[in-house]
Short mmCIF file of C-alpha atoms in Angstrom, two decimals:
data_model
loop_
_atom_site.label_atom_id
_atom_site.label_comp_id
_atom_site.label_asym_id
_atom_site.label_seq_id
_atom_site.Cartn_x
_atom_site.Cartn_y
_atom_site.Cartn_z
CA MET A 1 -24.92 5.44 13.09
CA LYS A 2 -23.14 7.50 11.07
CA LEU A 3 -20.94 8.97 13.54
CA GLN A 4 -21.07 5.42 14.93
CA ARG A 5 -19.59 3.91 12.15
CA LYS A 6 -16.63 6.14 11.86
CA ASN A 7 -15.04 5.24 15.16
CA ARG A 8 -16.32 2.11 14.58
CA VAL A 9 -13.67 2.02 11.42
CA ARG A 10 -10.62 4.28 13.76
CA ALA A 11 -11.02 1.72 15.79
CA LEU A 12 -10.69 -0.77 13.90
CA ALA A 13 -7.27 0.74 12.12
CA VAL A 14 -5.92 1.20 15.45
CA GLY A 15 -6.48 -2.33 15.73
CA ALA A 16 -5.09 -3.30 12.28
CA LEU A 17 -2.20 -1.41 12.93
CA ALA A 18 -1.62 -3.52 16.51
CA VAL A 19 -2.08 -6.51 15.11
CA SER A 20 0.37 -6.48 11.88
CA GLY A 21 3.20 -5.41 14.01
CA ALA A 22 2.68 -7.83 16.47
CA LEU A 23 3.37 -9.68 13.60
CA ALA A 24 6.25 -8.12 12.11
CA LEU A 25 7.89 -8.37 15.24
CA THR A 26 7.36 -11.91 16.57
CA ALA A 27 7.26 -13.35 12.74
CA CYS A 28 4.83 -16.00 13.72
CA GLY A 29 0.71 -16.32 13.77
CA SER A 30 -1.70 -15.74 11.89
CA ASP A 31 -4.01 -12.79 11.53
CA ASP A 32 -6.31 -12.61 14.37
CA THR A 33 -9.36 -11.06 11.54
CA SER A 34 -12.66 -12.95 13.37
CA GLY A 35 -12.41 -10.75 17.43
CA GLY A 36 -16.05 -9.39 18.09
CA GLY A 37 -17.16 -6.21 16.27
CA SER A 38 -18.40 -5.43 13.42
CA ALA A 39 -16.54 -4.24 10.40
CA GLY A 40 -18.25 -0.55 10.70
CA ALA A 41 -17.84 1.30 7.62
CA ALA A 42 -18.58 -2.06 5.73
CA LYS A 43 -22.04 -2.65 4.25
CA THR A 44 -22.45 -6.16 3.98
CA SER A 45 -25.98 -6.61 3.06
CA ASN A 46 -25.00 -6.22 -1.45
CA ILE A 47 -22.49 -9.25 -0.25
CA LYS A 48 -23.44 -12.46 -2.56
CA CYS A 49 -21.54 -15.59 -0.77
CA ASP A 50 -19.86 -18.21 -2.45
CA GLY A 51 -17.90 -21.39 -1.71
CA LYS A 52 -16.32 -22.62 1.71
CA GLY A 53 -14.28 -23.11 3.85
CA LYS A 54 -10.76 -21.58 3.83
CA LEU A 55 -9.48 -19.12 1.37
CA LEU A 56 -5.40 -18.86 2.00
CA ALA A 57 -4.12 -15.56 0.34
CA SER A 58 -1.01 -13.22 1.28
CA GLY A 59 0.53 -10.58 -0.23
CA SER A 60 1.46 -6.81 0.08
CA SER A 61 1.66 -5.21 3.07
CA ALA A 62 -0.24 -2.16 2.55
CA GLN A 63 -3.52 -3.61 1.70
CA LYS A 64 -3.12 -5.22 5.08
CA ASN A 65 -5.88 -2.78 6.73
CA ALA A 66 -8.08 -2.74 3.76
CA MET A 67 -7.98 -6.20 4.41
CA ASP A 68 -9.18 -6.37 7.79
CA VAL A 69 -12.00 -4.55 7.00
CA TRP A 70 -12.95 -6.42 3.83
CA VAL A 71 -12.48 -10.24 5.35
CA GLN A 72 -14.55 -9.22 8.13
CA ALA A 73 -17.06 -7.27 6.36
CA TYR A 74 -17.05 -10.32 4.06
CA SER A 75 -16.83 -13.39 6.65
CA GLY A 76 -19.42 -11.86 8.80
CA ALA A 77 -22.28 -12.26 5.59
CA CYS A 78 -20.96 -15.42 4.48
CA LYS A 79 -20.26 -17.80 7.98
CA GLY A 80 -18.93 -20.54 5.70
CA THR A 81 -16.35 -19.61 4.22
CA GLU A 82 -13.16 -18.46 6.21
CA ILE A 83 -10.21 -15.74 4.55
CA ASN A 84 -6.93 -15.72 5.82
CA TYR A 85 -4.54 -13.27 4.53
CA GLN A 86 -0.96 -13.15 5.42
CA PRO A 87 1.04 -10.08 4.75
CA THR A 88 3.75 -11.36 4.12
CA GLY A 89 4.84 -8.26 0.79
CA SER A 90 4.27 -8.66 -1.84
CA GLY A 91 7.12 -10.86 -3.14
CA ALA A 92 6.45 -12.85 -0.86
CA GLY A 93 3.04 -13.20 -1.25
CA VAL A 94 3.62 -13.45 -5.00
CA THR A 95 6.09 -16.24 -4.76
CA THR A 96 3.53 -18.32 -2.28
CA PHE A 97 0.99 -18.03 -4.60
CA LEU A 98 3.13 -18.82 -8.18
CA GLN A 99 4.32 -21.97 -5.92
CA GLY A 100 0.25 -22.95 -5.95
CA GLN A 101 0.48 -22.84 -2.27
CA THR A 102 -3.19 -19.84 -2.22
CA ALA A 103 -6.04 -18.20 -4.30
CA PHE A 104 -4.66 -15.35 -4.59
CA ALA A 105 -1.72 -12.26 -4.38
CA GLY A 106 -1.48 -8.81 -2.72
CA SER A 107 1.12 -7.07 -4.19
CA ASP A 108 1.65 -2.99 -4.73
CA SER A 109 3.74 -4.01 -7.90
CA ALA A 110 2.18 -5.60 -11.25
CA LEU A 111 3.79 -8.50 -12.24
CA LYS A 112 7.03 -8.93 -14.46
CA PRO A 113 6.85 -11.21 -17.17
CA GLU A 114 8.88 -13.52 -15.99
CA GLU A 115 6.79 -14.53 -13.17
CA VAL A 116 3.92 -14.17 -15.93
CA ALA A 117 5.33 -17.27 -17.17
CA LYS A 118 6.01 -18.94 -14.53
CA SER A 119 1.73 -18.47 -13.53
CA LYS A 120 1.22 -20.50 -15.97
CA LYS A 121 2.16 -23.43 -14.32
CA VAL A 122 -0.22 -23.44 -11.69
CA CYS A 123 -3.91 -21.52 -13.94
CA LYS A 124 -4.24 -24.47 -15.88
CA GLY A 125 -5.22 -23.13 -19.75
CA GLY A 126 -3.89 -19.26 -18.35
CA GLN A 127 -2.18 -17.33 -17.12
CA ALA A 128 -1.82 -14.81 -13.81
CA ILE A 129 -3.28 -11.02 -13.96
CA ASP A 130 -3.50 -8.06 -12.27
CA LEU A 131 -6.78 -6.84 -10.62
CA PRO A 132 -6.03 -3.22 -9.06
CA MET A 133 -8.31 -3.18 -6.13
CA VAL A 134 -6.67 0.04 -4.34
CA GLY A 135 -4.85 3.20 -4.29
CA GLY A 136 -3.71 5.58 -2.10
CA PRO A 137 -0.27 7.73 -0.47
CA ILE A 138 2.96 6.63 0.48
CA ALA A 139 2.63 8.30 3.24
CA VAL A 140 6.18 9.96 4.72
CA GLY A 141 6.19 9.30 8.38
CA TYR A 142 9.01 10.54 10.10
CA ASN A 143 9.57 11.64 14.40
CA VAL A 144 11.57 14.99 15.16
CA PRO A 145 10.67 16.31 18.19
CA GLY A 146 9.44 19.87 17.87
CA VAL A 147 8.96 19.45 14.05
CA ASP A 148 5.21 18.67 12.91
CA ASN A 149 5.45 20.88 9.26
CA LEU A 150 7.58 19.43 7.84
CA VAL A 151 8.66 20.32 3.87
CA LEU A 152 10.12 17.51 1.81
CA ASP A 153 10.97 17.35 -1.52
CA ALA A 154 12.31 14.48 -4.26
CA PRO A 155 16.46 15.95 -4.00
CA THR A 156 16.22 15.93 0.09
CA LEU A 157 14.41 12.81 0.03
CA ALA A 158 17.14 10.90 -2.07
CA LYS A 159 19.37 11.77 0.04
CA ILE A 160 17.66 11.08 3.01
CA PHE A 161 18.08 7.53 2.41
CA ASP A 162 20.86 7.21 0.62
CA SER A 163 22.37 8.50 3.80
CA LYS A 164 23.80 12.30 1.91
CA ILE A 165 21.75 13.69 4.48
CA THR A 166 22.54 12.84 8.34
CA LYS A 167 20.84 15.75 10.99
CA TRP A 168 17.42 16.91 10.40
CA ASN A 169 19.32 20.96 11.02
CA ASP A 170 21.07 19.81 7.17
CA PRO A 171 20.77 22.92 5.19
CA ALA A 172 18.68 21.18 2.79
CA ILE A 173 15.71 20.82 5.00
CA LYS A 174 16.62 24.45 6.18
CA LYS A 175 15.73 25.07 3.00
CA LEU A 176 12.52 23.66 2.57
CA ASN A 177 11.37 25.02 6.37
CA PRO A 178 12.91 27.94 7.64
CA SER A 179 10.45 29.32 10.49
CA ALA A 180 11.26 25.28 11.59
CA LYS A 181 13.17 24.24 14.70
CA LEU A 182 14.73 21.31 13.88
CA PRO A 183 16.96 20.19 16.02
CA ASP A 184 20.91 18.96 15.64
CA LEU A 185 19.45 15.37 16.37
CA LYS A 186 20.16 12.10 13.56
CA VAL A 187 18.42 10.92 11.19
CA GLN A 188 17.65 7.90 10.95
CA ALA A 189 16.18 5.98 7.96
CA PHE A 190 13.90 3.62 8.05
CA HIS A 191 13.17 1.02 5.82
CA ARG A 192 12.13 -2.52 4.69
CA SER A 193 13.89 -5.73 4.97
CA ASP A 194 11.26 -7.50 2.86
CA ASP A 195 10.64 -6.93 -0.68
CA SER A 196 8.15 -5.19 -1.40
CA GLY A 197 6.30 -3.27 -3.53
CA THR A 198 5.91 0.13 -0.75
CA THR A 199 9.57 0.48 -1.36
CA ASP A 200 10.03 -0.66 -5.38
CA ASN A 201 6.87 2.03 -5.55
CA PHE A 202 8.84 4.64 -3.55
CA THR A 203 12.33 4.41 -5.53
CA LYS A 204 10.37 4.99 -8.56
CA TYR A 205 9.59 8.18 -7.18
CA LEU A 206 13.00 9.24 -6.23
CA LYS A 207 14.90 7.32 -9.57
CA GLY A 208 11.55 9.26 -11.32
CA ALA A 209 11.32 12.74 -9.83
CA ALA A 210 15.30 12.84 -8.82
CA PRO A 211 17.81 10.63 -11.08
CA GLY A 212 20.64 12.79 -9.99
CA ASP A 213 20.23 11.77 -6.16
CA TRP A 214 19.17 8.93 -5.96
CA LYS A 215 20.94 6.12 -8.62
CA HIS A 216 19.08 2.75 -7.97
CA GLU A 217 17.22 1.20 -10.01
CA PRO A 218 13.64 0.35 -8.13
CA ALA A 219 13.07 -2.33 -6.78
CA LYS A 220 11.09 -4.67 -4.12
CA LYS A 221 14.20 -5.34 -2.51
CA TRP A 222 15.93 -2.51 -0.79
CA GLU A 223 19.31 -0.35 -2.85
CA GLY A 224 19.66 2.68 -0.72
CA THR A 225 22.99 3.30 1.04
CA GLY A 226 23.04 2.56 5.14
CA GLY A 227 19.94 2.81 6.62
CA GLN A 228 17.99 0.62 8.80
CA ALA A 229 15.70 -2.32 8.62
CA ALA A 230 12.27 -3.63 9.38
CA SER A 231 10.05 -5.84 7.81
CA GLY A 232 6.44 -4.74 7.10
CA SER A 233 4.37 -1.61 6.63
CA ALA A 234 3.76 -2.54 10.60
CA GLY A 235 7.16 -3.07 10.91
CA VAL A 236 8.64 0.62 9.61
CA SER A 237 5.73 2.63 10.92
CA SER A 238 6.31 1.01 14.44
CA GLN A 239 10.14 2.56 14.55
CA VAL A 240 8.83 6.01 12.93
CA LYS A 241 6.50 6.01 16.21
CA GLN A 242 9.05 5.21 18.58
CA THR A 243 12.60 6.18 17.46
CA SER A 244 13.18 10.09 17.76
CA GLY A 245 14.85 11.68 14.78
CA ALA A 246 13.48 8.60 12.32
CA ILE A 247 11.47 8.39 9.55
CA SER A 248 10.79 6.26 6.37
CA TYR A 249 8.10 5.72 4.20
CA PHE A 250 4.76 3.45 4.54
CA GLU A 251 1.10 3.34 3.59
CA LEU A 252 -0.92 6.53 4.97
CA SER A 253 -3.15 3.91 6.25
CA TYR A 254 -0.54 2.88 9.14
CA ALA A 255 0.29 7.09 9.50
CA THR A 256 -2.89 7.05 10.92
CA ALA A 257 -3.99 4.14 12.93
CA GLY A 258 -0.63 5.59 14.56
CA LYS A 259 -1.01 9.47 14.57
CA ILE A 260 2.58 9.68 12.66
CA PRO A 261 2.93 13.38 11.35
CA THR A 262 3.86 13.39 7.84
CA ALA A 263 5.77 16.12 5.40
CA LYS A 264 4.79 18.02 2.86
CA LEU A 265 5.47 17.05 -0.76
CA ASN A 266 7.82 20.67 -2.68
CA THR A 267 6.47 19.15 -6.37
CA GLY A 268 6.82 22.18 -8.03
CA ALA A 269 3.91 23.20 -7.67
CA LYS A 270 2.64 26.35 -6.10
CA GLU A 271 2.26 25.15 -2.52
CA PRO A 272 3.23 22.16 -1.02
CA VAL A 273 1.17 18.65 -0.68
CA ASP A 274 0.03 16.98 1.39
CA ALA A 275 -0.65 12.80 1.86
CA THR A 276 -4.38 11.87 1.71
CA VAL A 277 -6.34 10.51 -0.58
CA ASP A 278 -7.96 13.19 -2.21
CA ASN A 279 -4.02 14.18 -3.10
CA ALA A 280 -3.29 10.69 -4.45
CA SER A 281 -5.98 9.95 -6.41
CA LYS A 282 -5.66 14.17 -8.72
CA ALA A 283 -1.69 11.66 -8.97
CA ILE A 284 -3.33 8.34 -9.44
CA SER A 285 -6.20 9.51 -12.51
CA GLU A 286 -2.76 9.85 -14.68
CA ALA A 287 -2.33 7.18 -14.78
CA LYS A 288 -2.19 4.62 -17.80
CA GLN A 289 -2.74 0.76 -18.34
CA VAL A 290 -0.38 -0.99 -19.56
CA GLY A 291 -1.55 -4.70 -18.90
CA LYS A 292 -2.57 -6.36 -22.28
CA GLY A 293 -6.29 -7.67 -22.19
CA ASP A 294 -7.30 -8.38 -19.23
CA ASP A 295 -4.31 -7.70 -17.09
CA LEU A 296 -5.15 -3.69 -15.97
CA ALA A 297 -1.45 -3.27 -14.41
CA LEU A 298 -1.43 0.12 -14.56
CA LYS A 299 1.67 2.78 -15.51
CA LEU A 300 1.25 5.54 -12.14
CA ASN A 301 2.76 9.07 -12.87
CA TYR A 302 5.55 9.89 -10.35
CA THR A 303 6.91 13.52 -11.29
CA SER A 304 2.97 14.34 -11.56
CA LYS A 305 3.32 18.87 -10.77
CA ALA A 306 -0.12 19.32 -10.40
CA GLU A 307 -1.71 21.25 -8.31
CA GLY A 308 -2.98 19.82 -4.95
CA ALA A 309 -2.13 16.38 -6.65
CA TYR A 310 0.71 13.60 -3.99
CA PRO A 311 3.53 12.21 -5.96
CA ILE A 312 3.98 9.06 -3.89
CA THR A 313 1.42 7.12 -4.85
CA LEU A 314 0.30 3.63 -5.14
CA VAL A 315 -2.29 0.87 -6.53
CA THR A 316 -2.13 -1.85 -4.45
CA TYR A 317 -3.38 -5.43 -6.99
CA GLU A 318 -4.76 -8.91 -6.06
CA ILE A 319 -3.08 -11.36 -8.25
CA ALA A 320 -5.66 -13.91 -9.68
CA CYS A 321 -5.83 -17.12 -12.17
CA ASP A 322 -7.90 -15.09 -15.32
CA LYS A 323 -8.11 -19.21 -16.51
CA GLY A 324 -7.02 -22.39 -14.06
CA ASN A 325 -7.99 -21.33 -11.22
CA LYS A 326 -8.85 -24.17 -8.34
CA ALA A 327 -11.56 -25.95 -8.88
CA GLU A 328 -12.22 -25.29 -4.71
CA THR A 329 -11.28 -21.99 -4.22
CA LEU A 330 -12.55 -20.10 -7.07
CA PRO A 331 -16.29 -19.79 -6.34
CA ALA A 332 -14.89 -18.35 -2.96
CA THR A 333 -12.70 -16.33 -4.53
CA LYS A 334 -14.75 -14.87 -7.38
CA SER A 335 -17.26 -13.80 -4.26
CA PHE A 336 -14.69 -12.73 -1.80
CA LEU A 337 -13.24 -10.31 -5.00
CA THR A 338 -16.11 -9.78 -6.48
CA TYR A 339 -17.58 -8.00 -2.85
CA VAL A 340 -14.17 -5.80 -2.76
CA SER A 341 -14.20 -4.36 -6.41
CA SER A 342 -17.72 -2.81 -5.57
CA LYS A 343 -18.87 0.36 -4.42
CA ASP A 344 -19.40 -0.98 -1.08
CA GLY A 345 -15.60 -2.36 -1.01
CA GLN A 346 -15.13 0.97 -2.62
CA ALA A 347 -16.23 2.77 0.22
CA SER A 348 -15.11 1.56 2.80
CA LEU A 349 -11.93 2.08 3.07
CA LYS A 350 -11.64 5.95 2.40
CA ALA A 351 -11.70 7.18 6.32
CA LEU A 352 -8.37 4.26 6.36
CA GLY A 353 -6.53 6.14 3.83
CA TYR A 354 -7.08 4.14 1.19
CA ALA A 355 -8.07 5.91 -2.30
CA PRO A 356 -11.09 3.96 -3.89
CA LEU A 357 -10.56 2.77 -7.21
CA PRO A 358 -11.38 5.70 -10.18
CA THR A 359 -14.76 4.56 -11.48
CA GLU A 360 -13.54 3.31 -15.50
CA ILE A 361 -10.61 1.37 -13.12
CA ALA A 362 -12.76 -0.56 -11.21
CA ASP A 363 -16.11 -0.95 -13.50
CA LYS A 364 -12.79 -2.98 -15.43
CA VAL A 365 -12.13 -4.94 -12.32
CA ARG A 366 -15.30 -6.29 -11.94
CA ALA A 367 -16.04 -7.65 -15.51
CA THR A 368 -13.16 -8.90 -15.13
CA VAL A 369 -13.24 -11.03 -12.25
CA ALA A 370 -17.22 -11.73 -13.19
CA LYS A 371 -14.52 -14.12 -15.67
CA LEU A 372 -11.87 -15.41 -13.57
CA SER A 373 -12.61 -19.51 -14.84
#
């Protein structure tokens, strides 16, 4: 049974990437998360259903593959509730939520003060809060013929994504990979075209770890020089998959599903660090809560040099009203978020390349979700 469940999860991951890619390339339609099959490793026996009808949400494409697992498991247990999550990107998801069009939003960056202020118009008597829901590494995926064990560091990445390194046999890359047969091939750097929390976290890493080489301020909107753009994590990962010489940044789940090789990072530790769930967890464990009260926003350490700590990480949030949620969607919102933050909901994602929340953070999230009103 365990092997069968793992196979189902892998199949679901590939299917999720295909759906996401189709959405990104055609920019139309809604996600089909109700297709045949089960939620694989996701347990449904402990799901407590509440609320009826359709629950609309949108935002982070980083959590799209996680949402596919969560939604399929929840919908299988709660037949009267339809959850429609659109992976429009963190920026678009927050905007739609602040316009009162969705029950909650997914975002890879915590809300800004001005966004919290705006939220008071839709959260009657309350405000929007950040609920960390799952973490994981931002992988640097690449497509370089003949190279399957690439090592990069922050200064080199900064130069690649700012168009200062344009060939794969550049001396800086050679120095980090002395035994690799690096081709005289043009670097095709892809970045997100949409406002993205993944971009925000990736550029925070570049700015924090290589400030001398990355002069741009971290932001959801891409500020680097040159390169090519694609929509969503599915879009950039698909471009890497099909383009010789390509490189981009996206969540490990997309690399896993697309079988895309990922670079190791020279962080200053004794050995280069792989983009793995466990290595990301080591870095995320250093995160500090910076949100006040029920706002559980975290500050990540992008410059960790600890052995086995992969520093390009993100924590993806669900954003909801602490008070003033719409009466027609509150029961289903609480029920669904209770499930995804539960031990079962968290445990279902590791095979997809996500890092479950540390216990102390998960406990706070569950307690906060229970208080939503």
